[in-house]
Short mmCIF file of C-alpha atoms in Angstrom, two decimals:
data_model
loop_
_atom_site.label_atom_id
_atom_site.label_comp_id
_atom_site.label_asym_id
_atom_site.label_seq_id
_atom_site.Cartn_x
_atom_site.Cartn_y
_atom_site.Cartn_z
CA UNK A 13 78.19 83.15 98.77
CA UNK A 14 79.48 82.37 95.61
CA UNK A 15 82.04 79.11 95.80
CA UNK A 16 84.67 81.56 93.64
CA UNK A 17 84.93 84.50 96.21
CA UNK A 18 87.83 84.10 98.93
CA UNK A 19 88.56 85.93 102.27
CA UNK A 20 92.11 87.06 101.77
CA UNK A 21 94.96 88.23 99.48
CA UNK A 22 96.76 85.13 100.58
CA UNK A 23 94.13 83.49 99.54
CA UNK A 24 94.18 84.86 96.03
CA UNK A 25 97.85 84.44 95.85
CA UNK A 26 97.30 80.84 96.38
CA UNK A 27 94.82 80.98 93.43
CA UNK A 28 96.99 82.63 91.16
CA UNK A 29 100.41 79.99 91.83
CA UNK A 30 97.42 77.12 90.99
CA UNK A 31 96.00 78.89 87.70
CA UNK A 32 99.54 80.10 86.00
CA UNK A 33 102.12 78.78 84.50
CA UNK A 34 105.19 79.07 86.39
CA UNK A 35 107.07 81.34 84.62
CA UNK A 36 103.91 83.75 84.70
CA UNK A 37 103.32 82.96 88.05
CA UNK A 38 107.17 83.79 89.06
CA UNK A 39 107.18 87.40 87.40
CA UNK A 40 104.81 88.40 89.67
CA UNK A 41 106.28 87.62 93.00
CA UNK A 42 110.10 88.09 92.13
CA UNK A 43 112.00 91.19 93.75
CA UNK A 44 115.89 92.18 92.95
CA UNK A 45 118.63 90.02 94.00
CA UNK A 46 118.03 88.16 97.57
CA UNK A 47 115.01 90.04 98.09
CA UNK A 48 115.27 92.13 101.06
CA UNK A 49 113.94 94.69 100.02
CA UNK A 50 110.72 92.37 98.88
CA UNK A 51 110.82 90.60 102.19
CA UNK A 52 111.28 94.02 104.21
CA UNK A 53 108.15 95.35 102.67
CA UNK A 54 106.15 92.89 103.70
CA UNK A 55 107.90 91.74 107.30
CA UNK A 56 108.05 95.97 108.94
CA UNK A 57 103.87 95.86 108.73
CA UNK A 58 103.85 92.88 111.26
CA UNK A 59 106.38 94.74 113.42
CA UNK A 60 104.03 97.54 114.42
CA UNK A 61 100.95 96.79 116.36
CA UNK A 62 97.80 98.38 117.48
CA UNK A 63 96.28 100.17 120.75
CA UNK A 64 92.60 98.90 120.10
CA UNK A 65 89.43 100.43 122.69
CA UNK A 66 87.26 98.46 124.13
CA UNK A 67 84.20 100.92 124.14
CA UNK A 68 82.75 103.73 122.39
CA UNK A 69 82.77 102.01 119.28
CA UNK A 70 80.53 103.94 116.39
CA UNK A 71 78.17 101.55 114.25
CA UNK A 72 78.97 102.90 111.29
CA UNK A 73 82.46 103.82 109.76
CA UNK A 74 83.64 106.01 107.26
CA UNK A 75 86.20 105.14 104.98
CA UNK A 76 86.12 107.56 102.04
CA UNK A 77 88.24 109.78 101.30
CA UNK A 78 89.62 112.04 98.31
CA UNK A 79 93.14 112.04 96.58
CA UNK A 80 95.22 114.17 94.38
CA UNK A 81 90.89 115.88 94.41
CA UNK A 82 89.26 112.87 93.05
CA UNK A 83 86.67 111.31 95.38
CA UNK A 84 87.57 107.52 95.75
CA UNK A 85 85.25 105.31 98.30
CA UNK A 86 88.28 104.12 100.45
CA UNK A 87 92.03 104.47 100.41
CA UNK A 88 93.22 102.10 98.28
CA UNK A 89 94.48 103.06 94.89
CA UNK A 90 95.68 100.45 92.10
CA UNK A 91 99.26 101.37 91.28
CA UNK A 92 100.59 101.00 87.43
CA UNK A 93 101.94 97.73 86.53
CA UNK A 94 103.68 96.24 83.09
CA UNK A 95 102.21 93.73 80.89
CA UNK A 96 99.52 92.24 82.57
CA UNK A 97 99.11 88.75 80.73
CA UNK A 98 97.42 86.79 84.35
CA UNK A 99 94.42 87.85 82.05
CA UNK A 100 93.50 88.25 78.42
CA UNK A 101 91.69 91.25 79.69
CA UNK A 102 94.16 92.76 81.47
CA UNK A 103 94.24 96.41 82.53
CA UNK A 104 90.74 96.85 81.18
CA UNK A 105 89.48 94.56 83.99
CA UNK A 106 91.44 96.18 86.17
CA UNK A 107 90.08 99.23 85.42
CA UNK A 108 86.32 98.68 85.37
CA UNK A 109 86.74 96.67 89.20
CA UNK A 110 88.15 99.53 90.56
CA UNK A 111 85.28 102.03 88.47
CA UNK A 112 83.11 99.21 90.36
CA UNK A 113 84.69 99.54 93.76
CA UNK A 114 84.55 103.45 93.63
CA UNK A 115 88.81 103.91 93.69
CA UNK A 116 91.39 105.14 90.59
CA UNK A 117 93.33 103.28 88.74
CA UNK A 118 97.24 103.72 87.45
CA UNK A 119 98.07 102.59 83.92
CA UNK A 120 101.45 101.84 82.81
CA UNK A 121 103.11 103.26 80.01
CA UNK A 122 104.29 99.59 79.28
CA UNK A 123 100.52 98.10 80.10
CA UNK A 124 99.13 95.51 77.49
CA UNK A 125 95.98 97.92 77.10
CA UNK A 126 95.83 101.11 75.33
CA UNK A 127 94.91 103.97 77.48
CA UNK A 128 91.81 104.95 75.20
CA UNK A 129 90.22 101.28 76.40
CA UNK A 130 91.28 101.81 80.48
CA UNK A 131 89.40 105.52 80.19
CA UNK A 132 86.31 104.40 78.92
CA UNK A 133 86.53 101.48 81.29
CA UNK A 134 87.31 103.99 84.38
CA UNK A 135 87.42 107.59 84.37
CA UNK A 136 89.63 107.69 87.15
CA UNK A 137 92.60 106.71 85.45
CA UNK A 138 96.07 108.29 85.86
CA UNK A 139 98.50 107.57 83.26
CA UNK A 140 101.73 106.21 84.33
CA UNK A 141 105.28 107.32 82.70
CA UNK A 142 109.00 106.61 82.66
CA UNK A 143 111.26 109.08 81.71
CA UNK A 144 111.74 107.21 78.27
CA UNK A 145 113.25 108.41 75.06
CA UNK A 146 113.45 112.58 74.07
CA UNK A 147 111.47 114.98 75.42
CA UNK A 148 109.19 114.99 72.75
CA UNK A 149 109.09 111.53 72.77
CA UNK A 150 107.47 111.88 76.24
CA UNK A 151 105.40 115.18 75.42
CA UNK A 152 103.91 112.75 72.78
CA UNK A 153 102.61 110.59 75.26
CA UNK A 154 101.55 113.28 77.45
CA UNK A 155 99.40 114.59 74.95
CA UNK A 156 97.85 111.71 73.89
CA UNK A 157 97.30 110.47 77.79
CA UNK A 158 95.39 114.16 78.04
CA UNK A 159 93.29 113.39 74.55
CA UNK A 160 92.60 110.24 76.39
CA UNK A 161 90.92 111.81 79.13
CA UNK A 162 93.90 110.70 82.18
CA UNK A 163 92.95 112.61 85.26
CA UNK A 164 96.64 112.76 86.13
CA UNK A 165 100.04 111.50 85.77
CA UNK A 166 102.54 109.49 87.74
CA UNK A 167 105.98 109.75 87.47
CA UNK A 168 107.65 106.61 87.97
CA UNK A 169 111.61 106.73 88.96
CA UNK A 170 111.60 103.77 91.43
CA UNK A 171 112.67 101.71 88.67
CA UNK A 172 116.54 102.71 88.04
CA UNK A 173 118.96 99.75 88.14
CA UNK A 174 118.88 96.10 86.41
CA UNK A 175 119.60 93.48 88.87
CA UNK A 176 119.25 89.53 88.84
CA UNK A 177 117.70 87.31 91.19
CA UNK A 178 119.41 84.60 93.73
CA UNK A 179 116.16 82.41 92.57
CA UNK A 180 116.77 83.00 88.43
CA UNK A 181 114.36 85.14 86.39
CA UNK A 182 111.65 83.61 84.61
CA UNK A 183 112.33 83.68 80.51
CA UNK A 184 110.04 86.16 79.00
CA UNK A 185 110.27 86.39 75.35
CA UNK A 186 109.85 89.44 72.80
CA UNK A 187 107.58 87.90 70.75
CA UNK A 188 105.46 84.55 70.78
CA UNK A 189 106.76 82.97 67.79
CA UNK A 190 106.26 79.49 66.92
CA UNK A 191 109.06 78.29 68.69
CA UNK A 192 108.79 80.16 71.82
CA UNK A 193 105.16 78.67 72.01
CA UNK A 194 106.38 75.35 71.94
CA UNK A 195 108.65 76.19 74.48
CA UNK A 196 105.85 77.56 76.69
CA UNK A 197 103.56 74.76 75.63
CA UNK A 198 104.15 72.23 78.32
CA UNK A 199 103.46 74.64 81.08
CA UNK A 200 100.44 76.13 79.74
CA UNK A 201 98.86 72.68 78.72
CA UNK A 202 99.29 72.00 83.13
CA UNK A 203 97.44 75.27 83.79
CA UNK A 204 94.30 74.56 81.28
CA UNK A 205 92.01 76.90 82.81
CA UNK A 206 94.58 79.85 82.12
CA UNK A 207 95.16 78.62 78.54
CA UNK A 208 91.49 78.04 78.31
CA UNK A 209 90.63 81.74 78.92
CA UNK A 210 92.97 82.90 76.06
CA UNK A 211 91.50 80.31 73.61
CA UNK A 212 88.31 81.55 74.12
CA UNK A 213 89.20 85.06 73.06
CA UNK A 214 91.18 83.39 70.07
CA UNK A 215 94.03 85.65 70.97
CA UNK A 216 97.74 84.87 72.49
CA UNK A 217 98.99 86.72 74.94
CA UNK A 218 99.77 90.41 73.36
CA UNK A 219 103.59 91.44 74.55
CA UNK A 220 103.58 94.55 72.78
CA UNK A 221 102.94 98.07 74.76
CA UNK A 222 100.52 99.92 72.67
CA UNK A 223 100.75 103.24 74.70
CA UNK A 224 104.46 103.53 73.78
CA UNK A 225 103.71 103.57 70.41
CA UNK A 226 105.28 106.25 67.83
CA UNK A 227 102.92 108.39 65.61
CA UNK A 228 102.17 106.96 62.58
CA UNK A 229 104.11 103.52 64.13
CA UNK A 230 103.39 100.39 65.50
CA UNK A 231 103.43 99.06 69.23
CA UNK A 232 106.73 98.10 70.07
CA UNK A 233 107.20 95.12 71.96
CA UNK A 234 108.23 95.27 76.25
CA UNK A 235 111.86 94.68 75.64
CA UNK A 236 111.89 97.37 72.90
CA UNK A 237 110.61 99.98 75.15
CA UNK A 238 112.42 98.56 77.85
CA UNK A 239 115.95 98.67 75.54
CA UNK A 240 114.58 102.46 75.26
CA UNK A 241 114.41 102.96 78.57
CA UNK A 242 117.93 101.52 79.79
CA UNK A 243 119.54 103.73 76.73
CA UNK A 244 117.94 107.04 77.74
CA UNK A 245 120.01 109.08 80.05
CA UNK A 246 118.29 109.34 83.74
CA UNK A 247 115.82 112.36 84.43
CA UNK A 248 117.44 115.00 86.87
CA UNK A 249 115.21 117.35 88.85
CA UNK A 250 115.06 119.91 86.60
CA UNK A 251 113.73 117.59 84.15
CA UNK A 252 111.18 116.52 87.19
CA UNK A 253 110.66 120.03 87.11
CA UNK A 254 109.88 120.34 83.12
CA UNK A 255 107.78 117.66 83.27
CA UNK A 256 105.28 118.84 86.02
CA UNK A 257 105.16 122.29 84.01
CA UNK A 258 103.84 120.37 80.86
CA UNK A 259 101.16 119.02 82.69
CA UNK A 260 98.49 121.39 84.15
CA UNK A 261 96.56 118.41 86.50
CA UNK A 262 97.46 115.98 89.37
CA UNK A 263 101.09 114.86 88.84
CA UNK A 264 102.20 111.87 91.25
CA UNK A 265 105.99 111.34 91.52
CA UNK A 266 106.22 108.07 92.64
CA UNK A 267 109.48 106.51 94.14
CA UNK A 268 110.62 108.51 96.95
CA UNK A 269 112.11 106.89 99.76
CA UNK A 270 114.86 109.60 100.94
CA UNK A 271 113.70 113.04 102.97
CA UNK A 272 115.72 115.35 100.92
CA UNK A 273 114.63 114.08 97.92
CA UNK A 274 110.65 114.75 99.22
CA UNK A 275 111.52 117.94 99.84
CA UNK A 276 113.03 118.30 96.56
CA UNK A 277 109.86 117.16 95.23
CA UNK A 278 107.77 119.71 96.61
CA UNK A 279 110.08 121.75 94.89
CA UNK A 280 109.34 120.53 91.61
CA UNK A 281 105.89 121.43 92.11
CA UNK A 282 104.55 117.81 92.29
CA UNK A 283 101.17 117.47 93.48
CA UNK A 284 101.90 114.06 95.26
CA UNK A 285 104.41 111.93 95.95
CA UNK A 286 104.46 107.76 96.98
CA UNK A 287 106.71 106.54 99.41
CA UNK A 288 108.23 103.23 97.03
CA UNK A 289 110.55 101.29 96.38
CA UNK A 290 109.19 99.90 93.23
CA UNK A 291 107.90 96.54 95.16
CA UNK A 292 111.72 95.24 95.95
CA UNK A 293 112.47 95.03 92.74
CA UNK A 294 114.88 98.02 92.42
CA UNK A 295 117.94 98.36 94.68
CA UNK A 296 117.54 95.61 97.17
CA UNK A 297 119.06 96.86 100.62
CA UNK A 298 116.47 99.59 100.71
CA UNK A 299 114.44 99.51 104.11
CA UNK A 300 110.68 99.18 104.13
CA UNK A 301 108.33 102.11 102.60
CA UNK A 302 106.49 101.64 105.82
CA UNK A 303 109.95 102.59 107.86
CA UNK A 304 110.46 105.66 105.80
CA UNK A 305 106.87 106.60 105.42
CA UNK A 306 106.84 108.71 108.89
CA UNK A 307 110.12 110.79 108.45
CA UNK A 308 109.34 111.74 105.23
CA UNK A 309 104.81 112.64 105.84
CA UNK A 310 106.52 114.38 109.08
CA UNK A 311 108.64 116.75 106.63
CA UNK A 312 106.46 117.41 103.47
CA UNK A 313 102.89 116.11 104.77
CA UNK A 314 101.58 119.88 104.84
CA UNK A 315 102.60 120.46 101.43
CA UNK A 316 102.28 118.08 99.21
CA UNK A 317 100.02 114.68 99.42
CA UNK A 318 102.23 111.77 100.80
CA UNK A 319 100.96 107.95 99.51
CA UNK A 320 102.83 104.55 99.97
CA UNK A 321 103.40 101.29 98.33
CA UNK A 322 104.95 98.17 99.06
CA UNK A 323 103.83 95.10 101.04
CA UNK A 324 100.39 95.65 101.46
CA UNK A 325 98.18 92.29 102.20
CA UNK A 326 95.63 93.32 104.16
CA UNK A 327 93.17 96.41 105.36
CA UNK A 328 95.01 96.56 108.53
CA UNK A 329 98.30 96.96 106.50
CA UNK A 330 96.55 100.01 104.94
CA UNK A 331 95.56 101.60 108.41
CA UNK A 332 99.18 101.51 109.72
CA UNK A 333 99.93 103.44 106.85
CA UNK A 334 97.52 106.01 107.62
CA UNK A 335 98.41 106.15 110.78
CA UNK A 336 101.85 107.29 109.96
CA UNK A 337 100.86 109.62 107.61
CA UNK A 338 99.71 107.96 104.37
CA UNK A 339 96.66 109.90 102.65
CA UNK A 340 96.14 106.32 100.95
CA UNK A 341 98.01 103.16 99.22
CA UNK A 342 98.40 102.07 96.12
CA UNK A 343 98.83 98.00 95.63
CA UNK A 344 100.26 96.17 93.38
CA UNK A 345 100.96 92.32 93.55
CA UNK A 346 97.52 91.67 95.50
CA UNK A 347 95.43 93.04 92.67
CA UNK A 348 97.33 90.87 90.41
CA UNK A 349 96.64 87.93 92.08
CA UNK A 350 93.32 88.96 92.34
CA UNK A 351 93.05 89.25 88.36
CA UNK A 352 94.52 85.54 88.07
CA UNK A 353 92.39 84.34 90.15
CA UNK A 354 88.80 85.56 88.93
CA UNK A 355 89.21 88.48 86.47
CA UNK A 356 87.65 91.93 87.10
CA UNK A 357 85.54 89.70 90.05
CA UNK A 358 88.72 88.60 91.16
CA UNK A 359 90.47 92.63 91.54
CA UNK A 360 87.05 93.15 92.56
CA UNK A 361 87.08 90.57 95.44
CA UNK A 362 90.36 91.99 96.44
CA UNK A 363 89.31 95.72 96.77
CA UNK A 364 86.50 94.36 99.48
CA UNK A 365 88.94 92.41 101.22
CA UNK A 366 91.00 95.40 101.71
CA UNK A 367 88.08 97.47 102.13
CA UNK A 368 86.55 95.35 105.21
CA UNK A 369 89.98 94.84 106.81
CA UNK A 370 89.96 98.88 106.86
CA UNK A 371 86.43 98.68 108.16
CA UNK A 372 86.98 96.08 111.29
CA UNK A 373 90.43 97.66 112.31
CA UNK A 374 88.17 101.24 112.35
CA UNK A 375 86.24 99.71 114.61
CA UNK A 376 88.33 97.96 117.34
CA UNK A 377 90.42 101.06 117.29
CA UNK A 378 86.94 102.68 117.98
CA UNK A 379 87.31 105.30 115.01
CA UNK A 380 84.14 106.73 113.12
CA UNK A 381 86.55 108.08 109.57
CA UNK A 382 89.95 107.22 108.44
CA UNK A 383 90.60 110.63 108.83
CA UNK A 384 90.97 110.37 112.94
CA UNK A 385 93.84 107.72 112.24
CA UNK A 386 97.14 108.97 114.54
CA UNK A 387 100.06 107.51 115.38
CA UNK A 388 98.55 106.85 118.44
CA UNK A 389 96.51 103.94 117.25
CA UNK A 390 99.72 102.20 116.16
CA UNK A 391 102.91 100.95 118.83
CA UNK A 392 105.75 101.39 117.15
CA UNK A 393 108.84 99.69 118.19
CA UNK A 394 112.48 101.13 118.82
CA UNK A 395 114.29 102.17 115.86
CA UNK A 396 111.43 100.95 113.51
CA UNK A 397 111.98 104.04 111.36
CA UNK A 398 114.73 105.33 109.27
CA UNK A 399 114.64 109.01 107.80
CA UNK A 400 116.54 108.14 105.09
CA UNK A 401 118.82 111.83 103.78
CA UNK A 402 118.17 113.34 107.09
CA UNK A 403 119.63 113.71 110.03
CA UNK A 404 116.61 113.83 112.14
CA UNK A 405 116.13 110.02 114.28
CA UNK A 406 112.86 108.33 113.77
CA UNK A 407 111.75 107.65 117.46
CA UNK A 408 108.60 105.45 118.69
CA UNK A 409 105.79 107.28 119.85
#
């Protein structure tokens, strides 16, 4: 076995803190203010535990499955993230280890890559928006995310407030100008093998967000599209509702975490919704997707598909989700580490850590599919849940 591979996400994580610089390495792990939220996430998967078998075990297990229609070889999805500069090849990486690992892939709106590039590189791509500038702006982007060849969309409004963190932010600039890369020059000279990749490309790190660009314009940088985000009134749910009408394919709304608000979903005719709360870095306070995951698959499971986010680390993280109602995840950080660490072998290395922790937990809980998942495989503890805009009491059972 190659020297390069490792056996967990924590492992990869480690990886990552070695190979970037700090401020790189700190924008990836960051949530809002004291991170509760962040913590949450990860701390309500090791509250719940499993109700293994000891016989009857089947050989073989099966752990494909299909969402929003699309056929992906287990149920693990890679969720939309920003500027990805762990890697000069960012996204495109990204894209072609999840093409490689059979799964779909999210692109961001504000993703280093331009959509045209993450296609070819995976045909199961879904193109990720904010509700950013005028409606044509965003019909603009629609249209050229269908040109494109985007399976689907997703709908990101987990993102809504600005908040600051106990720990600092790291400084990100607009632009790397001269002086901001002598700023950034003695941390990169201690992380040579990062540097190293991007000298070998004989590119910097590329800040600008080519799939926001304007027609006939040029890419505008992350904090320009950001500054266009924070100025742009907030969607409502009849401009949910507009949106899914301009789009005749899968359309994933993803930041749900209330029960009214899924069911107000379903009413906007989305095809899917994910259970998030942007990765603790929006309103920190907010419990655990994995708490609100049941109430909410328990009221709009039969209509609509219901995924999750947030905290995943492991396969057995992903079959606790399934078992409380989760068609499949999407992660975020992991695969991020997973790119710092070893590129698209790297994502790819994460993908079949996931996909064997899914495998062995099948097994001990003496499943064939991850379709016979129940809550029955999983003890939940006392007041584990919350049904968040509902007055119905998430129970143990």
């Amino acid at each position: 076995m190659s020297n390069t591979w490792f056996e967990s996400v924590a492992e990869a994580q480690r990886r990552a803190k070695k190979r970037l610089p700090g401020s790189v390495y700190s924008a990836l792990i960051a949530g809002s203010e004291k991170g509760l939220t962040l913590q949450d996430n990860l701390g309500a998967f090791d509250e719940l535990r499993f109700a293994p078998r000891t016989a009857g075990h089947f050989a073989q297990r099966e752990l494909a499955t299909t969402v929003l229609g699309r056929e992906v070889s287990l149920p693990v999805l890679i969720s939309p993230t920003g500027v990805q500069a762990v890697h000069p090849d960012g996204e495109v990486a990204v894209a072609r280890a999840a093409a490689a690992r059979g799964t779909s892939v999210g692109l961001s709106s504000f993703g280093s890559k331009p959509i045209e590039e993450v296609v070819a590189a995976n045909p199961n791509t879904y193109f990720q928006v904010y509700w950013t500038g005028t409606r044509d702006d965003i019909l603009q982007r629609l249209d050229r995310a269908r040109t494109a060849g985007a399976v689907g969309i997703i709908l990101t409004l987990d993102w809504s407030f600005s908040h600051s963190r106990d720990w600092g932010s790291p400084h990100i600039p607009d632009k790397l100008t001269p002086r901001e890369l002598l700023r950034f020059a003695p941390e990169s000279l201690r992380h040579p093998r990062w540097l190293y990749r991007y000298a070998r490309t004989r590119r910097l790190p590329d800040l600008s967000v080519p799939n926001m660009t304007p027609p006939g314009g040029i890419a505008p940088t992350f904090f320009g599209a950001y500054g266009q985000w924070m100025q742009t009134t907030p969607p409502t749910w009849d401009d949910v509702r507009w949106l899914r009408e301009q789009w005749d394919g899968p359309f994933l709304l993803k930041g749900v975490i209330r029960v009214d608000e899924a069911r107000r979903a379903v009413d906007a005719g989305v095809s899917a919704i994910s259970v998030s709360n942007h990765g603790g870095n929006n309103l920190d306070g907010t419990p655990a997707t994995i708490r609100a995951l049941p109430a909410i698959a328990d009221a709009v499971g039969s209509d609509v598909e219901v995924l999750l986010d947030g905290g995943i680390r492991r396969g057995s993280d992903v079959v606790k989700a399934l078992a409380l109602g989760a068609r499949a995840v999407l992660i975020g950080r992991a695969y991020l580490w997973g790119l710092a660490a070893g590129g698209q072998a790297g994502v790819e290395n994460v993908l079949d850590v996931l996909r064997n922790g899914i495998d062995s937990t099948l097994l001990a809980l003496g499943h064939r599919s991850v379709h016979d998942l129940s809550r029955e495989d999983v003890v939940v503890p006392e007041g584990f849940g919350h049904a968040l805009g509902s007055d119905v009491r998430v129970t143990a059972r």
